[in-house]
mmCIF file of C-alpha atoms and ligand atoms in Angstrom:
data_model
loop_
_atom_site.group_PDB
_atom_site.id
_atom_site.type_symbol
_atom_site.label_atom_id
_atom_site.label_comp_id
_atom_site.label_asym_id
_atom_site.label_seq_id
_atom_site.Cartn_x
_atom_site.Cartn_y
_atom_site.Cartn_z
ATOM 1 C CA UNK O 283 14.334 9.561 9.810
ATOM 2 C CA UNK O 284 17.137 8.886 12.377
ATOM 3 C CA UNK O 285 19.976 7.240 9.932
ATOM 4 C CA UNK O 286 21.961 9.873 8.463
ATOM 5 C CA UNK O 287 22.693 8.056 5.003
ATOM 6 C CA UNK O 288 18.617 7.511 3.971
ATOM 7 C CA UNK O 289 17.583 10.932 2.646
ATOM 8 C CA UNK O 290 13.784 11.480 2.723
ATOM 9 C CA UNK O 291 11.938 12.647 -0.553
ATOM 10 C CA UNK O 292 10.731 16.010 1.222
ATOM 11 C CA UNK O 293 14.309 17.316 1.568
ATOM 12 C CA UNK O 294 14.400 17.365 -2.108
ATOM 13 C CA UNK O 295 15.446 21.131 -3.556
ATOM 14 C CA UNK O 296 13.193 20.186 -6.317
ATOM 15 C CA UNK O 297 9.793 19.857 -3.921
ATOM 16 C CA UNK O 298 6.972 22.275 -5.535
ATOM 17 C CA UNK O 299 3.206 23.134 -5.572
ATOM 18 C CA UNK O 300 1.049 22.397 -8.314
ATOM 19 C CA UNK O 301 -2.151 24.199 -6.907
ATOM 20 C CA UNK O 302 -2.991 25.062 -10.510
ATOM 21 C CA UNK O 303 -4.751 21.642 -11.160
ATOM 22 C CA UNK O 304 -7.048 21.851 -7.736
ATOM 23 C CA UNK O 305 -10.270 24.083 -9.666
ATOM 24 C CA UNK O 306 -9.575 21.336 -12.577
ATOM 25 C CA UNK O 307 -10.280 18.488 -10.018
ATOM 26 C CA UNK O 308 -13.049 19.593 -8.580
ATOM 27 C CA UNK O 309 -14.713 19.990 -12.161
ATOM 28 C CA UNK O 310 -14.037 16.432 -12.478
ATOM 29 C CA UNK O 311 -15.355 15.127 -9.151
ATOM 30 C CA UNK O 312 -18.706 16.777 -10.222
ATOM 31 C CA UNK O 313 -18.325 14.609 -13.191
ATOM 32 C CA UNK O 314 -17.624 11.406 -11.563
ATOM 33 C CA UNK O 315 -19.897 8.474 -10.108
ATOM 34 C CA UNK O 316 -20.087 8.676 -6.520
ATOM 35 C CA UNK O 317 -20.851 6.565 -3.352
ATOM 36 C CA UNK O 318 -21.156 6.241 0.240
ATOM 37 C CA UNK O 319 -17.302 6.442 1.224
ATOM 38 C CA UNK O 320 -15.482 4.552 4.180
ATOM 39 C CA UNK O 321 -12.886 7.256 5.346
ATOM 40 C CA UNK O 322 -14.711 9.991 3.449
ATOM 41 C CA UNK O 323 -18.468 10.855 2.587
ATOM 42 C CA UNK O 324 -17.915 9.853 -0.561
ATOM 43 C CA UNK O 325 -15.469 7.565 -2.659
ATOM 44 C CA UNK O 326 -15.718 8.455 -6.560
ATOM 45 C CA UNK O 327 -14.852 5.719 -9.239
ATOM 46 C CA UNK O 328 -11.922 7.598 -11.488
ATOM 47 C CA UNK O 329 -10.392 5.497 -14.298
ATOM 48 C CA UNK O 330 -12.619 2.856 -13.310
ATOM 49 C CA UNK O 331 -11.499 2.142 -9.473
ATOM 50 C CA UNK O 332 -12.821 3.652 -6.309
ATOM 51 C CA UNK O 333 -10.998 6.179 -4.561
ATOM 52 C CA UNK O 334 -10.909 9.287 -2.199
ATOM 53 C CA UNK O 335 -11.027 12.735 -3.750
ATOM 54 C CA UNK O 336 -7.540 13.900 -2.485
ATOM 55 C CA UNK O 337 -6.132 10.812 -4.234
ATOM 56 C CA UNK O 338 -7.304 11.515 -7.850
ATOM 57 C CA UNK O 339 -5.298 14.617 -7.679
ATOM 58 C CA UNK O 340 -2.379 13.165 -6.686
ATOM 59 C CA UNK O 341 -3.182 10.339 -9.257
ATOM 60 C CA UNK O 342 -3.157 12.290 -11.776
ATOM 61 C CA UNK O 343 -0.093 14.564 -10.620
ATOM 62 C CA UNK O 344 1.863 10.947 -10.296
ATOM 63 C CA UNK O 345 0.563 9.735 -13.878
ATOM 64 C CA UNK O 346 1.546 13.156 -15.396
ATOM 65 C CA UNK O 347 4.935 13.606 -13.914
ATOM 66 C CA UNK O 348 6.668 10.498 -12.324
ATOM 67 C CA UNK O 349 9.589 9.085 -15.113
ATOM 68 C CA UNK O 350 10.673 5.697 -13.956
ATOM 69 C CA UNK O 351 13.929 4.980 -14.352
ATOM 70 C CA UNK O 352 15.035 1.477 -15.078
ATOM 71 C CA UNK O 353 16.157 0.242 -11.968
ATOM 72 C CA UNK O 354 13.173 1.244 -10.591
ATOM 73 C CA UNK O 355 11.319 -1.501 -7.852
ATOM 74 C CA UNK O 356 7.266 -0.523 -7.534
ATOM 75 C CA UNK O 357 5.470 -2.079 -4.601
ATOM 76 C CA UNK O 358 2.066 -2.596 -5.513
ATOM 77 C CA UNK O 359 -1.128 -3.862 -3.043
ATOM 78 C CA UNK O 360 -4.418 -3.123 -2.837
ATOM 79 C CA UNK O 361 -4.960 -1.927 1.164
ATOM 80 C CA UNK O 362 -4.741 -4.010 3.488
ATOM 81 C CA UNK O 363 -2.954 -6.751 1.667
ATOM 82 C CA UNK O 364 0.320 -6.617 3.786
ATOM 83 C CA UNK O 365 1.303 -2.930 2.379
ATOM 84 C CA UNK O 366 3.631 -2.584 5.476
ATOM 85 C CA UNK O 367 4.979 -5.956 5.602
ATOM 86 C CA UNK O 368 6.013 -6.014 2.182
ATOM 87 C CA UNK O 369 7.780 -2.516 2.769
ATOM 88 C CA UNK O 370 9.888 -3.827 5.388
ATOM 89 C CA UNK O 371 10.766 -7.028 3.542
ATOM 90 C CA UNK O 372 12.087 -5.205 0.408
ATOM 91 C CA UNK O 373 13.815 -2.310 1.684
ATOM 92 C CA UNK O 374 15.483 -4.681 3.702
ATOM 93 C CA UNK O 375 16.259 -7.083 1.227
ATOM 94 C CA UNK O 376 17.446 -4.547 -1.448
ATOM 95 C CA UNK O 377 19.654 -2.384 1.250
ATOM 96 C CA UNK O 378 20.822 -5.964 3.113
ATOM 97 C CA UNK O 379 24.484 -4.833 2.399
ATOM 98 C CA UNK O 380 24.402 -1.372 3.682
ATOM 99 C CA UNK O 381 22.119 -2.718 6.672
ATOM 100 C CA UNK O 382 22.374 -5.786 7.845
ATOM 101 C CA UNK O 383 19.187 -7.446 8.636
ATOM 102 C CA UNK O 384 20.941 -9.920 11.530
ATOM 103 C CA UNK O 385 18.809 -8.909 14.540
ATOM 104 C CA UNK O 386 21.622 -9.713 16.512
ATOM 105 C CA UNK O 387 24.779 -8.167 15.168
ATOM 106 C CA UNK O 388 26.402 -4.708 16.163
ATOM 107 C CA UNK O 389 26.567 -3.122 12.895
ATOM 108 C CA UNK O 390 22.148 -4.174 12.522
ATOM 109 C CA UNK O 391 21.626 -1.716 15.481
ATOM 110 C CA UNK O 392 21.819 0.908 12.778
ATOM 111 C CA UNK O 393 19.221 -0.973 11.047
ATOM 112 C CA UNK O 394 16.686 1.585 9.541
ATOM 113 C CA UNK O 395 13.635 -0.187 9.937
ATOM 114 C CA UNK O 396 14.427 -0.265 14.138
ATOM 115 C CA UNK O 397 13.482 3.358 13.798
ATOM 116 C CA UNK O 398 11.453 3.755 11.382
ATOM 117 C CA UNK O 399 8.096 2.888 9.859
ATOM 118 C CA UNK O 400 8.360 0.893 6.575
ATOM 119 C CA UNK O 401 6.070 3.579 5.494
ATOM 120 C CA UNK O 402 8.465 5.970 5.736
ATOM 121 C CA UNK O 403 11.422 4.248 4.639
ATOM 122 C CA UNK O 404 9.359 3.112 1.171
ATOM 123 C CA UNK O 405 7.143 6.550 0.415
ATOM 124 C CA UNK O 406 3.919 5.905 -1.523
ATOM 125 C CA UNK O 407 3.527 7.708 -4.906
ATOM 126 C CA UNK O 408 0.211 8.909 -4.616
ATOM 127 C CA UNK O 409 0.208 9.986 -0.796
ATOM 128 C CA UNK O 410 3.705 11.097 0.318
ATOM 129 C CA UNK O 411 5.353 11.821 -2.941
ATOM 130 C CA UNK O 412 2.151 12.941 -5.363
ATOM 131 C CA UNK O 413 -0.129 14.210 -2.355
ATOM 132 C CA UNK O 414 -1.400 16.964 -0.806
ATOM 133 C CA UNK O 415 -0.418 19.137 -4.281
ATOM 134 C CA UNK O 416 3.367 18.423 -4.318
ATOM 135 C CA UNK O 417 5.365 17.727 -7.752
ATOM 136 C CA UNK O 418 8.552 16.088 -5.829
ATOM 137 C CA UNK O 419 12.021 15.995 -6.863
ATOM 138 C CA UNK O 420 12.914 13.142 -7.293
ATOM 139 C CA UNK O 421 16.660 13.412 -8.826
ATOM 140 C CA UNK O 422 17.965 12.941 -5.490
ATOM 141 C CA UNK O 423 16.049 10.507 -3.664
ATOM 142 C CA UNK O 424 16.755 8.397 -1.422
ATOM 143 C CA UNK O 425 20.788 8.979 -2.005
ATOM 144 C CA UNK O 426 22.872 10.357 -5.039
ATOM 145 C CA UNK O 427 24.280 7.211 -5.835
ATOM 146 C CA UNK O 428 21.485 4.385 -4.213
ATOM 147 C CA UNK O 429 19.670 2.486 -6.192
ATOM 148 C CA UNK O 430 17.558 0.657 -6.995
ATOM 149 C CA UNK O 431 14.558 3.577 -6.085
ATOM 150 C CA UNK O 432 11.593 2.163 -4.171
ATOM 151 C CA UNK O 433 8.147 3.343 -4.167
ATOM 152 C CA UNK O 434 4.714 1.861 -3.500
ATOM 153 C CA UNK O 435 1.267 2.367 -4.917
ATOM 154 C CA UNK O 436 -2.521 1.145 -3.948
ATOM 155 C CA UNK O 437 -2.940 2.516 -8.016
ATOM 156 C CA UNK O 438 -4.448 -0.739 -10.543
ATOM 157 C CA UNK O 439 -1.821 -1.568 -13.369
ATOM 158 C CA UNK O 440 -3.947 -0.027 -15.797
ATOM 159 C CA UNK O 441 -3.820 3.520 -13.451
ATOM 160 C CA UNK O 442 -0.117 3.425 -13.333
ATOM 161 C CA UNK O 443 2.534 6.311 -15.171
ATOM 162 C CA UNK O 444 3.137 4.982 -18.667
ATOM 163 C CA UNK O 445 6.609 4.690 -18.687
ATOM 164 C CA UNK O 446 6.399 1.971 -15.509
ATOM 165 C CA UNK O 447 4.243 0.201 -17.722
ATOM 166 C CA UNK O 448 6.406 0.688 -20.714
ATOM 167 C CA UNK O 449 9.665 -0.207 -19.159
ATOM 168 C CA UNK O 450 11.264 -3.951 -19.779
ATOM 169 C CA UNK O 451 12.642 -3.528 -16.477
ATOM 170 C CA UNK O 452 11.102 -1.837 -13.875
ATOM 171 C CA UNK O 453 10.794 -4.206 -11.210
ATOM 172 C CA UNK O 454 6.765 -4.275 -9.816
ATOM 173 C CA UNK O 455 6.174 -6.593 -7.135
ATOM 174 C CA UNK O 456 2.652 -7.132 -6.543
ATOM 175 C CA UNK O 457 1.193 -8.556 -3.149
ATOM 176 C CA UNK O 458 -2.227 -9.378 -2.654
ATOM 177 C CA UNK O 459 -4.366 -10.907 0.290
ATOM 178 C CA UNK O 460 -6.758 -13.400 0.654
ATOM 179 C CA UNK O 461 -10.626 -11.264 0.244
ATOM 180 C CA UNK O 462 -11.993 -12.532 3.601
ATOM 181 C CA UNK O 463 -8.894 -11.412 5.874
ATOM 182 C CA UNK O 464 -8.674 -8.022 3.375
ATOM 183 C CA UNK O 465 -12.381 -7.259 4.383
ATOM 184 C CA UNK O 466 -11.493 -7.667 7.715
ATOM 185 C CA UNK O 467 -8.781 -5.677 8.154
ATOM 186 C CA UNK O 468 -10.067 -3.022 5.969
ATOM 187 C CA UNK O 469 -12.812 -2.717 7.854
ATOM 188 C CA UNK O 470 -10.879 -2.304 11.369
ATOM 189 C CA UNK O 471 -8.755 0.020 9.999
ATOM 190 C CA UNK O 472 -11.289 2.397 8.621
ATOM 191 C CA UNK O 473 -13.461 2.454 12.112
ATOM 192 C CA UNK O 474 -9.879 3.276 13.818
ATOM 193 C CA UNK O 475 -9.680 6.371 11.110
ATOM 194 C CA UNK O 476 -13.143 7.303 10.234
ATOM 195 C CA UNK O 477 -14.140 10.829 11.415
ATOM 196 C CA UNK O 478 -16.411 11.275 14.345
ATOM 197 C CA UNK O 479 -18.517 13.377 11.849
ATOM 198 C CA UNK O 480 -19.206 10.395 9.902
ATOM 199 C CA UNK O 481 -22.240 8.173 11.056
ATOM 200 C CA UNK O 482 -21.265 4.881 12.697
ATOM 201 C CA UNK O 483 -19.957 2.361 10.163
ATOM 202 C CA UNK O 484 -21.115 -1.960 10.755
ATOM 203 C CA UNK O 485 -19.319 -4.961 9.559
ATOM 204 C CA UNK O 486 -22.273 -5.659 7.410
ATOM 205 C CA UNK O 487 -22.248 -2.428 5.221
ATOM 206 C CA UNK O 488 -18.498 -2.452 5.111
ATOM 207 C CA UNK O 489 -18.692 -6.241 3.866
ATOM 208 C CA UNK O 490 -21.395 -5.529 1.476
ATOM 209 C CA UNK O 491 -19.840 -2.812 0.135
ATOM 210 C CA UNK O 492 -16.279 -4.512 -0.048
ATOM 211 C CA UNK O 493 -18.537 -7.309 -2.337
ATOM 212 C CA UNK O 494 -20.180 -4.685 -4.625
ATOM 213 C CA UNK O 495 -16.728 -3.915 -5.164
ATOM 214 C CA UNK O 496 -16.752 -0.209 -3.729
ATOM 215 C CA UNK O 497 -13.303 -0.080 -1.531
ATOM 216 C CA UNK O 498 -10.739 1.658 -1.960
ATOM 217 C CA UNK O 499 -9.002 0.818 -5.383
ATOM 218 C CA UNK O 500 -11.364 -1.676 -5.756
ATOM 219 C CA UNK O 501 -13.361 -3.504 -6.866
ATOM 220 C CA UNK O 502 -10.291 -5.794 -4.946
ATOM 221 C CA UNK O 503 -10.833 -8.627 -8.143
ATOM 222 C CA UNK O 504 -9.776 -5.663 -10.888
ATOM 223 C CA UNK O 505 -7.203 -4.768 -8.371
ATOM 224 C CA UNK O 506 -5.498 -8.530 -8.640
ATOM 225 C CA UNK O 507 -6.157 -9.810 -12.060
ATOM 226 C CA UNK O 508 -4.698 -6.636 -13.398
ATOM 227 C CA UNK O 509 -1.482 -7.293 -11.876
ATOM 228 C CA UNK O 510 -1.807 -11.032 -11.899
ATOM 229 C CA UNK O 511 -2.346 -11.580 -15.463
ATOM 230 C CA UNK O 512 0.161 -8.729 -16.556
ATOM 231 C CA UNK O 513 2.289 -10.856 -14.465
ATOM 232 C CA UNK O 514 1.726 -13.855 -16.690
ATOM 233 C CA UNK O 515 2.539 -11.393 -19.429
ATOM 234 C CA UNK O 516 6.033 -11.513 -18.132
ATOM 235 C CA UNK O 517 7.602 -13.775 -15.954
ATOM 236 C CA UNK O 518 10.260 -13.141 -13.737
ATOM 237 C CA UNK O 519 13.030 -15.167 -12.536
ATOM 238 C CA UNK O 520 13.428 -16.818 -8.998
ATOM 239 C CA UNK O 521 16.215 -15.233 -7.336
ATOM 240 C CA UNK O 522 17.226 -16.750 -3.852
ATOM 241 C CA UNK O 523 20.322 -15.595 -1.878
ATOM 242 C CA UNK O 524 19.428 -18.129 0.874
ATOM 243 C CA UNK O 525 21.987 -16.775 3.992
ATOM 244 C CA UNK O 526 20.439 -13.170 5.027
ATOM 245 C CA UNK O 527 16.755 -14.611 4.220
ATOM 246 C CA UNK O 528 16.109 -16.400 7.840
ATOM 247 C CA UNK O 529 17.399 -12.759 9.213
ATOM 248 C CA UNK O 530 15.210 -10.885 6.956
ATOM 249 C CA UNK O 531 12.604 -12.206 7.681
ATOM 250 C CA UNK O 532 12.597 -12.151 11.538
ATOM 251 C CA UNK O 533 13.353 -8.231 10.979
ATOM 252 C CA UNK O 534 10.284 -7.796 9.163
ATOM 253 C CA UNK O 535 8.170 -10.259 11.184
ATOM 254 C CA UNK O 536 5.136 -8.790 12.556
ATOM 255 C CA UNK O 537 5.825 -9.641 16.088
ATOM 256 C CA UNK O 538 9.097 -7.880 15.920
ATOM 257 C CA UNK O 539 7.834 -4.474 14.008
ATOM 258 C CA UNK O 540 4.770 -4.173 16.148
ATOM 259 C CA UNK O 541 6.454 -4.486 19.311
ATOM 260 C CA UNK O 542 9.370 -1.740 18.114
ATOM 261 C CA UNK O 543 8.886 1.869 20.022
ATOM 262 C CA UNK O 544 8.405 3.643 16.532
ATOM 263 C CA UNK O 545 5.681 0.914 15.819
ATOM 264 C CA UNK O 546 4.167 1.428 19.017
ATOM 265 C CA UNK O 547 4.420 4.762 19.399
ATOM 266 C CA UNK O 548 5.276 6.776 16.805
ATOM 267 C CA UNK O 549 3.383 8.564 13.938
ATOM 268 C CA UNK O 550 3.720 9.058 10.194
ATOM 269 C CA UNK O 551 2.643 11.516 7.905
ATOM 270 C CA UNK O 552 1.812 8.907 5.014
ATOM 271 C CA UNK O 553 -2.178 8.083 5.899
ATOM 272 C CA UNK O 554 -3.038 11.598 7.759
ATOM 273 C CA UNK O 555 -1.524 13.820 9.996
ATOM 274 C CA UNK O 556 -2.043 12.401 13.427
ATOM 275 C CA UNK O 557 -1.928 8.764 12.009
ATOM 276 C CA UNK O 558 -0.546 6.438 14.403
ATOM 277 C CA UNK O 559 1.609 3.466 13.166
ATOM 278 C CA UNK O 560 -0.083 0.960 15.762
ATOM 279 C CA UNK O 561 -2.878 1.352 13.418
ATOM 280 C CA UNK O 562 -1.170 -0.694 11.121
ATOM 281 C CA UNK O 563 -0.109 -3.688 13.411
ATOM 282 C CA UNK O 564 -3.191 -5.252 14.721
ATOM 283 C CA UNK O 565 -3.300 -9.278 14.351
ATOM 284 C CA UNK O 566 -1.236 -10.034 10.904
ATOM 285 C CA UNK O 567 -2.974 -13.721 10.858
ATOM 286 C CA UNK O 568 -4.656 -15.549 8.085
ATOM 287 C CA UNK O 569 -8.113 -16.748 9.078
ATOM 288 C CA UNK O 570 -9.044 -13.841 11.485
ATOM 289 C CA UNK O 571 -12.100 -13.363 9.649
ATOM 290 C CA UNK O 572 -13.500 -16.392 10.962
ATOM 291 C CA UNK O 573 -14.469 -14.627 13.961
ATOM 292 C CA UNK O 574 -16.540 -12.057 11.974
ATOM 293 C CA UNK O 575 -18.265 -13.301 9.058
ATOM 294 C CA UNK O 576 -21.436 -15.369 9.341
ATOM 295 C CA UNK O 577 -22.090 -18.009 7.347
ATOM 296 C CA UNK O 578 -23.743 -16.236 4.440
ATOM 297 C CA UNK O 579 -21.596 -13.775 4.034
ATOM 298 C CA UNK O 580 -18.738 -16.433 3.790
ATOM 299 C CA UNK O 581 -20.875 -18.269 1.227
ATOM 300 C CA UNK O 582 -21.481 -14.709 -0.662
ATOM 301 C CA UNK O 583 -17.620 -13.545 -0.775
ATOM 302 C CA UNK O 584 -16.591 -17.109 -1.650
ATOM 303 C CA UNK O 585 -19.229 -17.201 -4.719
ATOM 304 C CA UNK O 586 -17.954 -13.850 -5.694
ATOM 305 C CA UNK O 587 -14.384 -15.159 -5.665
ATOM 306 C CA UNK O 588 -15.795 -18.233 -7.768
ATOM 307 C CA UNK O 589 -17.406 -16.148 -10.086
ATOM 308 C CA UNK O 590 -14.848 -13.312 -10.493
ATOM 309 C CA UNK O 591 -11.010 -14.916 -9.564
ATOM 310 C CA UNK O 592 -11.502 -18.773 -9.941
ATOM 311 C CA UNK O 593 -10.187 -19.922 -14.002
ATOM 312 C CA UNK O 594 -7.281 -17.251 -13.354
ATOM 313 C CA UNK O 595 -4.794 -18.961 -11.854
ATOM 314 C CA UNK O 596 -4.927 -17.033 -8.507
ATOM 315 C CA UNK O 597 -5.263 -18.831 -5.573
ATOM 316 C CA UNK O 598 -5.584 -17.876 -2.053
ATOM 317 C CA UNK O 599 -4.649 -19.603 1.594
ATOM 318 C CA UNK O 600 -7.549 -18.538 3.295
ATOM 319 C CA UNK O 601 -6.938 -20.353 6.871
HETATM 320 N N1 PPS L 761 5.173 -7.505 9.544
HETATM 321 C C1 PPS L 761 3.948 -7.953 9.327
HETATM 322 N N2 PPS L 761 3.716 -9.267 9.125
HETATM 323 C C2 PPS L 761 2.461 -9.732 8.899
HETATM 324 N N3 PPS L 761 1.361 -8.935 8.870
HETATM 325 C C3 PPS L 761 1.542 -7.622 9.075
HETATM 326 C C4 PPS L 761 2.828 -7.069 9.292
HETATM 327 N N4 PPS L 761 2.670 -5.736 9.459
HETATM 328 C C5 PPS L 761 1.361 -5.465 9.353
HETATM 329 N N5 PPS L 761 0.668 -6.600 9.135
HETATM 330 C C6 PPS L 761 -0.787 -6.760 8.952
HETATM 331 O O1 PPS L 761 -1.128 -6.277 7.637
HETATM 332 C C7 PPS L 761 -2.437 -5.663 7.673
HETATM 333 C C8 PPS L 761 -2.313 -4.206 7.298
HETATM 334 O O2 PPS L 761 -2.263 -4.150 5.889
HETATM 335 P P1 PPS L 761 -1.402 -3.096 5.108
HETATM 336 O O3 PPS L 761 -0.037 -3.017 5.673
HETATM 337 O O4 PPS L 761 -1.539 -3.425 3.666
HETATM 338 O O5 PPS L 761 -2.155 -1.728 5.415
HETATM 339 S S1 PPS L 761 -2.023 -0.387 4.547
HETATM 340 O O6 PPS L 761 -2.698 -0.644 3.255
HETATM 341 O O7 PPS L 761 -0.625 -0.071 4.399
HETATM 342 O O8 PPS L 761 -2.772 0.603 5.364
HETATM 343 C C9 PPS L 761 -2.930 -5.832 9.098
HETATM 344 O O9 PPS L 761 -3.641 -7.069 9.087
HETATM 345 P P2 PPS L 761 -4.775 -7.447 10.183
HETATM 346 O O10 PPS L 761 -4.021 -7.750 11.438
HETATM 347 O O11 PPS L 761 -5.454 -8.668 9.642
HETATM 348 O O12 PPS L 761 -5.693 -6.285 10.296
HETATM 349 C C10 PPS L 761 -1.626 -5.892 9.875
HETATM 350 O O13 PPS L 761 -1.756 -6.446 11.154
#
């Protein structure tokens, strides 16, 4: 991280191991349903969602150790969704003062997000924080006296730390993605990162597997009503500062971030170690899966969608 006043949660004096849980976890893989994985062999369903085994440890690391704090803002998506986008958009909305977003202005040259990957400017609990075995310190992160803290999750509402759930003012904000461009992009993304070892992976067994609800923290309709209806729960208020919104959102725009050298580039630590952030800027449209599904497999997603989404409330732009 190139600004000097954005401290990164690894510097943390408080950073430890907690290898005492790894025998523990591999008990409990034996004990959980398995299937064919996208990334991995093998994706397990834990707490009733699908996921890798790496990220049930850290699952459970975050669930037993994370304390929210009440100004706390928790980005939540289920891959895929816009995960990056939303990133940018609120760290640069909540740090607008310190940085601001106007493209053009001296003092935006600073601006974090020319530098950096929103990935790395907004860590996710269960990867950077909670992974790989770490208990992080969190006392001091980002800054001694910033707040509000951000973090971001792929975990279902259910799956989340208790006292996020318990809080009357931790701030979630949940962004989710119409199915057919999800699929898409899920599935372009995993045969960037899916090992050589691994046998070749189609567009029809990713799709049919994205249907029978076996992605990761999926299936993607638990994933959304979850958060959608705890949403209806409890309301929030529209709040609009209209002047830095235009410049926002230009910042974050996808032709903007992909285009930066850090974007283009650069890697980050958050998905794997030689990850490359191009990865995650490839067409940012709605409708792209037009030019991959066939007709039956639009009129099998869309009857899922009927049959599991439709009477909620949730409704989708899907071109
Ligand atoms: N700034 C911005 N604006 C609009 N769209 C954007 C932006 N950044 C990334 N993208 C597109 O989002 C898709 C990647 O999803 P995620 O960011 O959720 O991926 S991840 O879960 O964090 O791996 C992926 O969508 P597809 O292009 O359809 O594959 C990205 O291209």
């Amino acid at each position: 991280m190139k600004t000097p006043h954005y401290r990164q949660p690894e510097e943390s004096p408080g950073l430890r191991l907690c290898l005492c849980s790894i025998s523990k976890c591999k008990e409990l893989l034996l004990s959980l349903p398995k299937e064919k994985g996208w990334r991995t062999p093998f994706l397990y369903q834990f707490q009733g969602f699908w996921c890798q085994p790496k990220e049930i440890q850290s699952i459970i690391s975050f669930q037993k150790h994370f304390k929210s704090r009440k100004s706390d803002v928790i980005l939540a998506t289920i891959p895929k969704s816009g995960t990056t986008w939303l990133k940018a958009l609120v760290f640069a909305i909540i740090n607008r003062r310190r940085f601001p977003p106007a493209t053009t202005s001296d003092t935006s040259r600073n601006h974090p997000l020319l530098t950096s990957n929103p990935h790395d400017l907004v860590p996710f609990l269960e990867y950077k924080l909670y992974g790989n075995n770490q208990v992080p310190g969190l006392s001091n992160f980002p800054d001694d006296d910033q707040e509000p803290r951000t973090f971001a999750t792929h975990v279902p509402y259910p799956s989340l730390e208790e006292s996020i759930k318990k809080s009357e003012n931790v701030k979630i904000v949940y962004l989710c993605r119409n199915p057919f461009d999800t699929s898409i992009s899920s599935w372009h993304f995993i045969k960037k990162l899916r090992p050589e070892s691994l046998p070749q992976f189609s567009l029809e067994e990713a799709f049919k597997m994205y249907c029978n609800g076996i992605v990761g923290f999926g299936p993607f309709w638990e994933h959304m009503l979850g958060y959608w209806n705890e949403s209806l729960k409890r309301p929030d208020v529209e709040e609009r500062e209209g002047v830095v919104i235009q410049e926002i959102a230009k910042l974050c725009s996808f032709d903007k971030l992909k285009e930066l050298e850090v974007n283009k580039y650069g890697k980050a630590m958050t998905f794997s170690k030689h990850f490359e952030n191009k990865h995650l800027f490839r067409k940012g449209e709605v409708g792209d899966w037009v030019n991959y599904l066939n007709p039956s497999m639009v009129k099998q997603l869309a009857q899922l969608m009927e049959e599991k989404i439709m009477g909620s409330g949730l409704l989708f732009k899907l071109l």
